[in-house]
mmCIF file of C-alpha atoms in Angstrom:
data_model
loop_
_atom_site.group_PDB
_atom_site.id
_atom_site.type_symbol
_atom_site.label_atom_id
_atom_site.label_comp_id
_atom_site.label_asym_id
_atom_site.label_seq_id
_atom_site.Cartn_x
_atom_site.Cartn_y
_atom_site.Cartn_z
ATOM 1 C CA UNK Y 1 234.590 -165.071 198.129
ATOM 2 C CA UNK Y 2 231.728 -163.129 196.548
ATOM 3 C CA UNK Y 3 232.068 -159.224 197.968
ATOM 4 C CA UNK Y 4 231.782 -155.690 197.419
ATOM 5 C CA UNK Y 5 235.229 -154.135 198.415
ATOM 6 C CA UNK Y 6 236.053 -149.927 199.167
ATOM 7 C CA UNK Y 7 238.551 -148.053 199.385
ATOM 8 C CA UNK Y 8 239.720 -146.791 201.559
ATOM 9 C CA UNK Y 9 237.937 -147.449 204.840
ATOM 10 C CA UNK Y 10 238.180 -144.196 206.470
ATOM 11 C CA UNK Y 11 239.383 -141.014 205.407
ATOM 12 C CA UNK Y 12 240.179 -137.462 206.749
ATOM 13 C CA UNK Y 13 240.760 -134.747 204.165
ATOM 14 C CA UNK Y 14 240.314 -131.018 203.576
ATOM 15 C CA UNK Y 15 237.753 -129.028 201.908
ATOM 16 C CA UNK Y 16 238.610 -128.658 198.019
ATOM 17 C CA UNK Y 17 241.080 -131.506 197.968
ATOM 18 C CA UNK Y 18 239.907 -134.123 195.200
ATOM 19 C CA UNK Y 19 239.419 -137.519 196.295
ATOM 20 C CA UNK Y 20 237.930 -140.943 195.002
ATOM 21 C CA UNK Y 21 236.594 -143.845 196.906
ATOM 22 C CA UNK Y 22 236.966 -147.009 194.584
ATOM 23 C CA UNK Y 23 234.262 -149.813 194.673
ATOM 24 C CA UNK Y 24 234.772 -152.500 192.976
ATOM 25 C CA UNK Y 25 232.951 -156.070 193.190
ATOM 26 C CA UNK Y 26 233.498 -159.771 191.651
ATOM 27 C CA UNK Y 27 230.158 -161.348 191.203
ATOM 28 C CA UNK Y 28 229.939 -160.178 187.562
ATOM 29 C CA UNK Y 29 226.873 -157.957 188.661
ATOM 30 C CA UNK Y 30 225.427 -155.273 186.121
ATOM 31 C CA UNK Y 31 223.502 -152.614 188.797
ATOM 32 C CA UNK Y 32 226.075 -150.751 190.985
ATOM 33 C CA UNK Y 33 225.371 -147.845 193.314
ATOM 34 C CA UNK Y 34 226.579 -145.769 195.449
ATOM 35 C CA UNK Y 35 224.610 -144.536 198.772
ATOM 36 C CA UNK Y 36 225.150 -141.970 201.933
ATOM 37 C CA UNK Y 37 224.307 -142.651 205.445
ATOM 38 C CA UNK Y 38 223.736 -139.870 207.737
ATOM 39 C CA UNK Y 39 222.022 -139.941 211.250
ATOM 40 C CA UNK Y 40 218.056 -139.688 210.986
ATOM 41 C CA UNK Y 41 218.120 -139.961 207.097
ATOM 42 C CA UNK Y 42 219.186 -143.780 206.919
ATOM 43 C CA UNK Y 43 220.574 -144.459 203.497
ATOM 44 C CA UNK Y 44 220.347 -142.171 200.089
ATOM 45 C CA UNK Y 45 221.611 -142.825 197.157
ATOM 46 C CA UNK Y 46 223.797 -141.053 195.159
ATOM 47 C CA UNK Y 47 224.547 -142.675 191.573
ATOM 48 C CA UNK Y 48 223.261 -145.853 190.052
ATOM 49 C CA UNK Y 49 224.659 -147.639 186.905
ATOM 50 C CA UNK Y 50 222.465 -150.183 185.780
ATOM 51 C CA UNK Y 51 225.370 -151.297 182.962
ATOM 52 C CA UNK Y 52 229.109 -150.422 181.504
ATOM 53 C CA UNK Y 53 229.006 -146.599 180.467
ATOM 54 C CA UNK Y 54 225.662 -146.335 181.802
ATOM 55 C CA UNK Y 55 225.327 -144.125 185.257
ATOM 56 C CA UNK Y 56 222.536 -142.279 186.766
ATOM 57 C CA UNK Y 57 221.691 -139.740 189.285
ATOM 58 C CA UNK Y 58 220.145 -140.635 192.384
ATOM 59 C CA UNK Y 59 218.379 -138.315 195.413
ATOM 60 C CA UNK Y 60 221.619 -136.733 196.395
ATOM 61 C CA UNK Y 61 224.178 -136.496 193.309
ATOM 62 C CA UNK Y 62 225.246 -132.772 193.614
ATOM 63 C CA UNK Y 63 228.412 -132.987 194.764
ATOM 64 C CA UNK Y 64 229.721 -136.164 193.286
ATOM 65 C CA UNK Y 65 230.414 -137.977 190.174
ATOM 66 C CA UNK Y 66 230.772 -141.183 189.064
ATOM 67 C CA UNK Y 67 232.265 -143.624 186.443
ATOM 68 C CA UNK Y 68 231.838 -147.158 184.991
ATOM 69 C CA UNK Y 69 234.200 -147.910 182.312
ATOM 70 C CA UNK Y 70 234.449 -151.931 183.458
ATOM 71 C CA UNK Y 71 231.750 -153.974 184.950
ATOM 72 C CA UNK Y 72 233.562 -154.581 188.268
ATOM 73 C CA UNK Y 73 233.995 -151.042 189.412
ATOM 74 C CA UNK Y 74 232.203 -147.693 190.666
ATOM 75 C CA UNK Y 75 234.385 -145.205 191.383
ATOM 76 C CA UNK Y 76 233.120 -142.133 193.491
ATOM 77 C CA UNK Y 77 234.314 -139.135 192.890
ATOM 78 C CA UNK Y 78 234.344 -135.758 195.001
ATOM 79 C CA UNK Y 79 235.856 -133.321 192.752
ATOM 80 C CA UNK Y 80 235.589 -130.559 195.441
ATOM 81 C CA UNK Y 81 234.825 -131.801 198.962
ATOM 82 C CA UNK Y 82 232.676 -129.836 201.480
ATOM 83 C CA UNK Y 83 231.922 -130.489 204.926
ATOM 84 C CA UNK Y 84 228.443 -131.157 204.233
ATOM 85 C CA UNK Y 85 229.661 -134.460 202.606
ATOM 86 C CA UNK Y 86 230.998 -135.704 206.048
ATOM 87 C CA UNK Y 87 229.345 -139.067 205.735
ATOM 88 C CA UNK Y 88 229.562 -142.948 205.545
ATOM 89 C CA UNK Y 89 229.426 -144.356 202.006
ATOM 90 C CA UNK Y 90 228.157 -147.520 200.719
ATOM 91 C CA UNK Y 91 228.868 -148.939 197.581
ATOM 92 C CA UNK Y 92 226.492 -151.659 196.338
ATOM 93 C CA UNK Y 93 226.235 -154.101 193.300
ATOM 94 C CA UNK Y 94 223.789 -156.653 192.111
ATOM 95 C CA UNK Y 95 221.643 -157.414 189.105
ATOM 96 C CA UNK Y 96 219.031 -155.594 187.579
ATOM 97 C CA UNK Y 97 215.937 -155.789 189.631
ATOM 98 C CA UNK Y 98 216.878 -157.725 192.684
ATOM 99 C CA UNK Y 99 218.615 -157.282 195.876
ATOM 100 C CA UNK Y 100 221.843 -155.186 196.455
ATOM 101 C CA UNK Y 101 224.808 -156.222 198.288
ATOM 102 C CA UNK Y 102 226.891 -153.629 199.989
ATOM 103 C CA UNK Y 103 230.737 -152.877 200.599
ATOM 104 C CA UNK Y 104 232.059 -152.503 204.322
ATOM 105 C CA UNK Y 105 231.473 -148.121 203.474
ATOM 106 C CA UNK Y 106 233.330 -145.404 203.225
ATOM 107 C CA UNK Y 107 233.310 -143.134 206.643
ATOM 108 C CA UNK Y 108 234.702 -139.717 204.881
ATOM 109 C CA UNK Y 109 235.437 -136.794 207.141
ATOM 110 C CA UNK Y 110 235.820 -133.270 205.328
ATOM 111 C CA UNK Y 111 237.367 -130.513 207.389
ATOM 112 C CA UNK A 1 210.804 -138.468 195.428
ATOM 113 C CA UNK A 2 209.514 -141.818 197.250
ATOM 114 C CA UNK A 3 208.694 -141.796 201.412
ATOM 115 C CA UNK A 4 209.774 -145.305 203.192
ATOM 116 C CA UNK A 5 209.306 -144.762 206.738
ATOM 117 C CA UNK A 6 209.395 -146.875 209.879
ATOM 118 C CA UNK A 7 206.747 -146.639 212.248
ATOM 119 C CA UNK A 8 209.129 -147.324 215.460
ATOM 120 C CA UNK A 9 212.793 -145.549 215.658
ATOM 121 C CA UNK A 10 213.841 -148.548 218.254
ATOM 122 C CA UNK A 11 212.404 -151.884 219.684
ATOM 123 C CA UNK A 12 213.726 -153.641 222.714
ATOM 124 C CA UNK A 13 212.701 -157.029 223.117
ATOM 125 C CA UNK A 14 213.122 -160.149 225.566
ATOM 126 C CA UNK A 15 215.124 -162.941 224.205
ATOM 127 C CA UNK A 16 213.425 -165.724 222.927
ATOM 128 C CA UNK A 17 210.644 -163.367 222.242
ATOM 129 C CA UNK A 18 209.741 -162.293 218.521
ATOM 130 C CA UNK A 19 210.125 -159.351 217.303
ATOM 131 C CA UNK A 20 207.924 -157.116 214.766
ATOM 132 C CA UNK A 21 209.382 -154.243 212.890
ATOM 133 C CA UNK A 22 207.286 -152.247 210.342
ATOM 134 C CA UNK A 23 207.570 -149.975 207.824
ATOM 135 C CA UNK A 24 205.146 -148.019 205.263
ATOM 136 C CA UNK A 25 205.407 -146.630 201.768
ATOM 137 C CA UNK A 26 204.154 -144.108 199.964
ATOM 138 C CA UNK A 27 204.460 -145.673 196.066
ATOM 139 C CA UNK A 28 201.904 -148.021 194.893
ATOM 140 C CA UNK A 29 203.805 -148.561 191.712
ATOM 141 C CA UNK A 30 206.765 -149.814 193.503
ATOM 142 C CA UNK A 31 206.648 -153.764 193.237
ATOM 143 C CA UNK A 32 209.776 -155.057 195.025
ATOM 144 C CA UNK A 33 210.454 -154.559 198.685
ATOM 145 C CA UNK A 34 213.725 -155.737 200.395
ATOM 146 C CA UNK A 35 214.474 -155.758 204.283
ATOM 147 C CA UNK A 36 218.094 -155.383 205.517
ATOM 148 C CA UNK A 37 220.192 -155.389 209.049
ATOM 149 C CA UNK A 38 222.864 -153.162 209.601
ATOM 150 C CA UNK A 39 225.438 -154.205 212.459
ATOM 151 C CA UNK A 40 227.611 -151.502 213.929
ATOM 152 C CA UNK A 41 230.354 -150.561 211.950
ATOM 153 C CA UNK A 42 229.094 -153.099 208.716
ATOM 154 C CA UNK A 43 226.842 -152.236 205.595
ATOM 155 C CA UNK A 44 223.392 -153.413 204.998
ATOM 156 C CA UNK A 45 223.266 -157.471 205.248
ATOM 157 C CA UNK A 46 220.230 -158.305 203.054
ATOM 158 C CA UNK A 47 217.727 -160.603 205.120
ATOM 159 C CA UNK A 48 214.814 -161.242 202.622
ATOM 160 C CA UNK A 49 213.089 -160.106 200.117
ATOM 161 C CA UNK A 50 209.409 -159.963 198.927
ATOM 162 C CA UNK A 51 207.657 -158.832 195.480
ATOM 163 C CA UNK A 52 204.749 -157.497 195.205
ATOM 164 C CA UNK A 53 203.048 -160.252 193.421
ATOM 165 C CA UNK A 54 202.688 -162.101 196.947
ATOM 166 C CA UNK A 55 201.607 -161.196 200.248
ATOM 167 C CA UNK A 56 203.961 -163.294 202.641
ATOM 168 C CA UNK A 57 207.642 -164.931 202.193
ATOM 169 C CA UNK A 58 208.979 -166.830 204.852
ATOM 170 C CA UNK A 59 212.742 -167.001 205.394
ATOM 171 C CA UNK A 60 214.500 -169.020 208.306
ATOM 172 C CA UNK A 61 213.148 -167.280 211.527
ATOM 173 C CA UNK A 62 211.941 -164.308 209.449
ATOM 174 C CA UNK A 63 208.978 -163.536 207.420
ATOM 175 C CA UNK A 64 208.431 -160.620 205.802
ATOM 176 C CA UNK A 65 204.365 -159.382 205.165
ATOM 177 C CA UNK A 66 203.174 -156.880 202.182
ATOM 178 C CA UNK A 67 199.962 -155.541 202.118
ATOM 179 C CA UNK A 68 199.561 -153.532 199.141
ATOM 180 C CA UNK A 69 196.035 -151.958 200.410
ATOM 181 C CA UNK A 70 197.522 -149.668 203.311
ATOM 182 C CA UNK A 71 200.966 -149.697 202.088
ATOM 183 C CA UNK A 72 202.791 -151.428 204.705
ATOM 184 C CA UNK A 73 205.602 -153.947 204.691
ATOM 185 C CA UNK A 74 206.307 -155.756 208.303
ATOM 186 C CA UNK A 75 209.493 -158.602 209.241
ATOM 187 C CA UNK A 76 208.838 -160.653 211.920
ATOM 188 C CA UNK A 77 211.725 -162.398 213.387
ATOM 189 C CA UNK A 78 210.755 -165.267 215.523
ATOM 190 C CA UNK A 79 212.901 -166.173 218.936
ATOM 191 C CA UNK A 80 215.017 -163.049 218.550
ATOM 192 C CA UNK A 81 218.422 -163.801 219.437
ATOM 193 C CA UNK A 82 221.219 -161.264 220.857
ATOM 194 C CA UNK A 83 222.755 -161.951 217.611
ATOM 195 C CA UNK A 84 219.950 -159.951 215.993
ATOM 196 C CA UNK A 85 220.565 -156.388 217.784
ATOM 197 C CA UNK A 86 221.230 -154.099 214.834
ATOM 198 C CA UNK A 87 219.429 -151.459 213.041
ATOM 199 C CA UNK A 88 216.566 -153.601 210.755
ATOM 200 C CA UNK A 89 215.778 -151.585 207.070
ATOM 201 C CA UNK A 90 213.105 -151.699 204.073
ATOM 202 C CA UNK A 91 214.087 -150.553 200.810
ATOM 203 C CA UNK A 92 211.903 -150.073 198.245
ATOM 204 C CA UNK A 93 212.605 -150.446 194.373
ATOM 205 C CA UNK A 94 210.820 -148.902 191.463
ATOM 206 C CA UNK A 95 208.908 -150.530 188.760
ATOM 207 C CA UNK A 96 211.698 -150.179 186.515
ATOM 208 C CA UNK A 97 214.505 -151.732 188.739
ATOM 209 C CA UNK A 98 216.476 -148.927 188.647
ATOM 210 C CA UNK A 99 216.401 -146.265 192.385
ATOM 211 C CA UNK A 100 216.331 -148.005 195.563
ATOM 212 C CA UNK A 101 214.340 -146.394 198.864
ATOM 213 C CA UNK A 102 215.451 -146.859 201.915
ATOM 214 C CA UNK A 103 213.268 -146.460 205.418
ATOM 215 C CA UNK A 104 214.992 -144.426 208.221
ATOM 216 C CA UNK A 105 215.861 -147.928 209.962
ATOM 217 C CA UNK A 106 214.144 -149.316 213.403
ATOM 218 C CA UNK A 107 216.791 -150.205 216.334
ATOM 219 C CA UNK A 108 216.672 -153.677 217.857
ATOM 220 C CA UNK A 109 217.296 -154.305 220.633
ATOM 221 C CA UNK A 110 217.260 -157.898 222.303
ATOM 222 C CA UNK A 111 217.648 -158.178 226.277
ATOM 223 C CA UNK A 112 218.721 -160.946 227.353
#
């Protein structure tokens, strides 16, 4: 079955504590991305990668970083969590130019 | 950066009625314009799709409108079902394919 898939769903953590949210996806797709989705600000995002070693900032990237070392995955990574990045994440792949498909998100809680 | 808005923060509607949701942008340059739904407690489900080469795509019970002129992207969803309560999106994409946009989302609501 063609999907986006994160990990984990949901997770509680403390501020300062490192943590990364794996996305990974199976339809061989070059654009990845990761988004944010707050109340009243619908969805942001965060980091793109349009290809292998190739990532890019988004609206909201302070905060966050990124990696794509295979095609298949988009780690997010929070090197220093704050409560201000209490959110739901969405990861999101497809090709270059065309329509995304998301993961089932991310809802992060930073205390 | 680019402004995707949504005219209407919710929209109740009888069943069996259809159902107009609308949203404007600010870029001219953008040329690819994507609508979404979001169920509760699921990501973005793409529902169609338009570029800006064409002023009307019809899906099955959907059809999205573009008018370039007044910047303004519309998906009509014909004999809205109770399946279809969620929270509707547009997303806008950049000339070069690479940032995606997204409107503040509309609520739908569909009374049975």
């Amino acid at each position: 079955e063609a999907q986006v898939t994160q990990n984990p769903r949901y997770l509680i953590t403390v501020t300062g504590k490192k943590l990364t949210v794996t996305c990974s996806q199976n339809m061989n797709h070059e654009y990845m991305s990761w988004y944010r989705q707050d109340p009243g600000l619908g969805l942001r995002q965060i980091y793109y990668s349009m290809n292998v070693e190739v990532t890019d900032k988004g609206d909201v990237p302070e905060g966050y970083k990124v990696s794509r070392k295979e095609k298949r995955n988009f780690p997010l990574i929070l090197e220093s969590p704050s409560p201000n990045q209490t959110s739901l994440y969405f990861c999101a792949s497809g090709r270059a130019g065309d329509t995304q498909y998301f993961g089932p998100g991310t809802r992060l809680t930073v205390l | 950066g680019e402004s995707v808005g949504l005219h209407l923060p919710t929209l109740s509607v009888q069943e069996g009625d259809n159902s107009i949701i609308n949203c404007a942008y600010s870029n001219s340059a953008s040329d690819y314009f994507i609508w979404y739904k979001q169920e509760s407690g699921k990501g973005p489900q793409f529902i169609i799709d338009i570029r800006s080469n064409m002023d009307k795509r019809q899906g099955q019970r959907v059809t999205v409108l573009l008018n370039k002129t007044v910047k303004h992207l519309s998906l009509q969803i014909a004999a809205t079902q109770p399946g279809d309560s969620a929270v509707y999106f547009c997303a806008e994409n950049t000339i070069t394919g690479n940032q995606f946009y997204f409107g503040t989302g509309t609520s739908l609501t569909v009374i049975p």
